mmCIF file of C-alpha atoms in Angstrom:
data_model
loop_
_atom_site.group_PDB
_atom_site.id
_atom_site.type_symbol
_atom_site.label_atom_id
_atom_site.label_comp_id
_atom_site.label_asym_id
_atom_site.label_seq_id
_atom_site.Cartn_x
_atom_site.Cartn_y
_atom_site.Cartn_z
ATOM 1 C CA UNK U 1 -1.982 24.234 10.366
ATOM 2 C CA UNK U 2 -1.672 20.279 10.775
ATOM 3 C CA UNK U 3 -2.264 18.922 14.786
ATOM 4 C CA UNK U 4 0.180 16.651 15.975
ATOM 5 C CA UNK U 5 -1.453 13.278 17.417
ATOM 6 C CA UNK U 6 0.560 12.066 20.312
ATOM 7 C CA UNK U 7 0.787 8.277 20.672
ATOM 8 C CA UNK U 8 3.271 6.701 22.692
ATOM 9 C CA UNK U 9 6.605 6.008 21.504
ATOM 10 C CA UNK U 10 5.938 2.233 21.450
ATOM 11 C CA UNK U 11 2.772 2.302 19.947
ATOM 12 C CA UNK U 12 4.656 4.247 17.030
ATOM 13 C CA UNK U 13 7.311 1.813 16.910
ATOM 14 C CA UNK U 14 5.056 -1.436 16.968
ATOM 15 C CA UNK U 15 3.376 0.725 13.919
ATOM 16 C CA UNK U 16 6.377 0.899 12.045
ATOM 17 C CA UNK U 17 7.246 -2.141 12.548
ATOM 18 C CA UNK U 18 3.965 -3.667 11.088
ATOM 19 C CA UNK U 19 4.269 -1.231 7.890
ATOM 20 C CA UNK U 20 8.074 -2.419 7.615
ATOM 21 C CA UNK U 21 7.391 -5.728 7.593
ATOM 22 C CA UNK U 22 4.275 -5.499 4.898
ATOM 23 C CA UNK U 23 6.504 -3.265 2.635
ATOM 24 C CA UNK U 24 8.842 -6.132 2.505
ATOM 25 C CA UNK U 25 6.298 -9.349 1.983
ATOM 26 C CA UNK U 26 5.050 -6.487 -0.716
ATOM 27 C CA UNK U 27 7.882 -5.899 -2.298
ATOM 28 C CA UNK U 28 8.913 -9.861 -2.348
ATOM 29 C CA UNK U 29 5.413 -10.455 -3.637
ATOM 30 C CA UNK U 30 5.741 -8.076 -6.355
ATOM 31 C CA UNK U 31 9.278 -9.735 -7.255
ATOM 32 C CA UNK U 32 7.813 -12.765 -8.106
ATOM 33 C CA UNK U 33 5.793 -11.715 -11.347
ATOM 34 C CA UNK U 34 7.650 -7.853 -12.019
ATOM 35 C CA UNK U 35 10.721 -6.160 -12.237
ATOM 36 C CA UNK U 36 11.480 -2.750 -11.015
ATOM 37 C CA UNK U 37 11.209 0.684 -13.180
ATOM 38 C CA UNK U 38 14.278 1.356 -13.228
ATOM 39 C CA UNK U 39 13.019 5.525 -13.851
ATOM 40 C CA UNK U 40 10.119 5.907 -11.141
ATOM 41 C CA UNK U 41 10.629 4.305 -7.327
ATOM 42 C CA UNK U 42 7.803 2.325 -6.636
ATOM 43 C CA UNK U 43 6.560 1.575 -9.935
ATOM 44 C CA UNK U 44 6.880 -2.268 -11.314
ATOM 45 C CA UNK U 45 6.088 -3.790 -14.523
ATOM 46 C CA UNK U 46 4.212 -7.251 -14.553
ATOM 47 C CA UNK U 47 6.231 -9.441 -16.752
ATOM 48 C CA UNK U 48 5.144 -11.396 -19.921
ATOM 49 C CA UNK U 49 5.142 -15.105 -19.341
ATOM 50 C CA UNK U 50 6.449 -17.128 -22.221
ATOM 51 C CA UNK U 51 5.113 -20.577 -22.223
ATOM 52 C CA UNK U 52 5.537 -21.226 -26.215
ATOM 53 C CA UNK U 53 4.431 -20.873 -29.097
ATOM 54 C CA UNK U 54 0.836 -22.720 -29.866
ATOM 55 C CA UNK U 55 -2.467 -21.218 -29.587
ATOM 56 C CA UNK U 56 -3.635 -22.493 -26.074
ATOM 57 C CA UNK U 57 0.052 -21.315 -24.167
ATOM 58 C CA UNK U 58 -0.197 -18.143 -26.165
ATOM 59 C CA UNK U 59 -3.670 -17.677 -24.637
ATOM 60 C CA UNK U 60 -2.363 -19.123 -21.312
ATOM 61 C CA UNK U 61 0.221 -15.875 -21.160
ATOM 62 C CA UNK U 62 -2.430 -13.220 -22.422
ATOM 63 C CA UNK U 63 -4.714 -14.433 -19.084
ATOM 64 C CA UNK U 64 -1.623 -15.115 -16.796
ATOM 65 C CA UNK U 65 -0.014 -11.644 -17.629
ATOM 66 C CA UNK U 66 -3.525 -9.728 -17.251
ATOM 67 C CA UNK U 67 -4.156 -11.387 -13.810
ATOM 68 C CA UNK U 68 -0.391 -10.233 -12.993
ATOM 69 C CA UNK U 69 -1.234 -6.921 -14.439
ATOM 70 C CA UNK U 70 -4.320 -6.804 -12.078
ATOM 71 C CA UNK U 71 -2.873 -7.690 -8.957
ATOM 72 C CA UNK U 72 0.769 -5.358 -9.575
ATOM 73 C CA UNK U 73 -1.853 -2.510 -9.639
ATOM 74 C CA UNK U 74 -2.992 -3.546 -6.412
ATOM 75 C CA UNK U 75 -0.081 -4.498 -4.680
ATOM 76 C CA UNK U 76 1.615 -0.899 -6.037
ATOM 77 C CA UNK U 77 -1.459 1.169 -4.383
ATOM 78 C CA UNK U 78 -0.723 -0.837 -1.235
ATOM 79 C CA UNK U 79 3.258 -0.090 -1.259
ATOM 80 C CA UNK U 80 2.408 3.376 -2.071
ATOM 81 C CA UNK U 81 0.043 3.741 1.282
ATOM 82 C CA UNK U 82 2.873 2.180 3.194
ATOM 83 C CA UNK U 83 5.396 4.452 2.116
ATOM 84 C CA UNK U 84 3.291 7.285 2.632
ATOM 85 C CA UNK U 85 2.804 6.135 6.197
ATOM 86 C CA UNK U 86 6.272 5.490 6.702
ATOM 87 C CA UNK U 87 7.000 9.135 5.570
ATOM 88 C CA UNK U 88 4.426 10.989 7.785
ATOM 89 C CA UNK U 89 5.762 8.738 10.733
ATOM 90 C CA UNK U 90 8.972 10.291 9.967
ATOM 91 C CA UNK U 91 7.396 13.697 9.640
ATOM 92 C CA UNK U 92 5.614 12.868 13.052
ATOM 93 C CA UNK U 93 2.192 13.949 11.129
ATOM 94 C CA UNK U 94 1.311 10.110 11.149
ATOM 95 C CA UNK U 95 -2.061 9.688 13.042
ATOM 96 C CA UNK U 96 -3.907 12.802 11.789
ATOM 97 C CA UNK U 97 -6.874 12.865 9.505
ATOM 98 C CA UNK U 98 -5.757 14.382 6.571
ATOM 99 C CA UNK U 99 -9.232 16.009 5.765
ATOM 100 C CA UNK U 100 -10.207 17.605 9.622
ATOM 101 C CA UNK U 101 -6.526 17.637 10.885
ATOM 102 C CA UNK U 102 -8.100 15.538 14.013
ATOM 103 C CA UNK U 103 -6.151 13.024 15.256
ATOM 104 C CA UNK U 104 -6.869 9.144 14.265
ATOM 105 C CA UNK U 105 -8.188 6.734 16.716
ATOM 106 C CA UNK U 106 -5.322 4.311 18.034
ATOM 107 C CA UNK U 107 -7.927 1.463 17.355
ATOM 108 C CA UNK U 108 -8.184 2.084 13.359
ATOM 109 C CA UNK U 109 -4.926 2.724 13.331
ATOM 110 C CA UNK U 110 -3.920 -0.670 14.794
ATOM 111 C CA UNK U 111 -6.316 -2.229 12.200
ATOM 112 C CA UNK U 112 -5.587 -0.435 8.726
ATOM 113 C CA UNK U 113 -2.723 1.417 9.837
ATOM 114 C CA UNK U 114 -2.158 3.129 6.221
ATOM 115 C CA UNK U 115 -5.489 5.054 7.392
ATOM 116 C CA UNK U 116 -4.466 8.657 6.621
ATOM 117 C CA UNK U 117 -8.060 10.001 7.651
ATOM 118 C CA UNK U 118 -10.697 9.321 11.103
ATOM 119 C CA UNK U 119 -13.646 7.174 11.100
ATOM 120 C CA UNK U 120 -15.601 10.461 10.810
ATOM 121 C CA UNK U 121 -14.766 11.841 7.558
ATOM 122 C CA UNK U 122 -14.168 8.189 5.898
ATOM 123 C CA UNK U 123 -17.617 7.528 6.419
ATOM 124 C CA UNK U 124 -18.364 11.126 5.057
ATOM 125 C CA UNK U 125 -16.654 10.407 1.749
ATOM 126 C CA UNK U 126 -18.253 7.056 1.344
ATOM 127 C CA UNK U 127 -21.566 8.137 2.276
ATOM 128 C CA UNK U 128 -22.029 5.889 4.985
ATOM 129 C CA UNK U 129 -24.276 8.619 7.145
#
């Protein structure tokens, strides 16, 4: 059975209001070099740049679009934490460790606050003991 953390109501909403606002500087970020899929929410495809036709622009667009391709990976993995935050704030499950069902420190949470699990088992996993 999944424990509840209980935060205040502000420190929730100054949470969701930091998420909110990444998701959208995300989003715009990802704008800039992808478009949407059209058939899966939250998935983008980095565009291919056309700069012309000669040997040195064609080579230009293979490096541009793989940098693109690099960082639209990233950027995804980051929207996808937010939204997953944003959902288990709606499911008022956001705050507990999703591996000991303890609840999160308010600290990490106010630094990384897509953390879904406590210092305790994140160092754990990483082998940081």
């Amino acid at each position: 059975m999944t424990k509840t953390a209980t935060f205040s109501n502000d420190f929730l909403k100054e949470i969701k209001e930091v998420l909110l606002q990444e998701k959208t500087k995300l989003e715009t970020e990802l704008s800039k070099f992808t478009n949407k899929n059209p058939h899966t929410e939250g998935d983008f495809e980095a565009t291919f740049p056309e700069y012309g036709d000669e040997s040195d622009e064609n080579a230009r667009e293979v490096a541009d679009y793989t940098t693109n391709k690099s960082l639209e990976i990233t950027l995804e993995k980051t929207l996808r934490d937010i939204n997953k935050s944003l959902a288990r704030l709606e499911e008022n499950t956001y705050g507990v460790c999703k591996y000991c069902d303890n609840p999160i420190e308010e600290k990490r949470l106010l630094a990384r606050p897509t953390s879904g699990s406590c210092v305790d088992c994140k160092k754990t996993l990483t082998d940081e003991l």
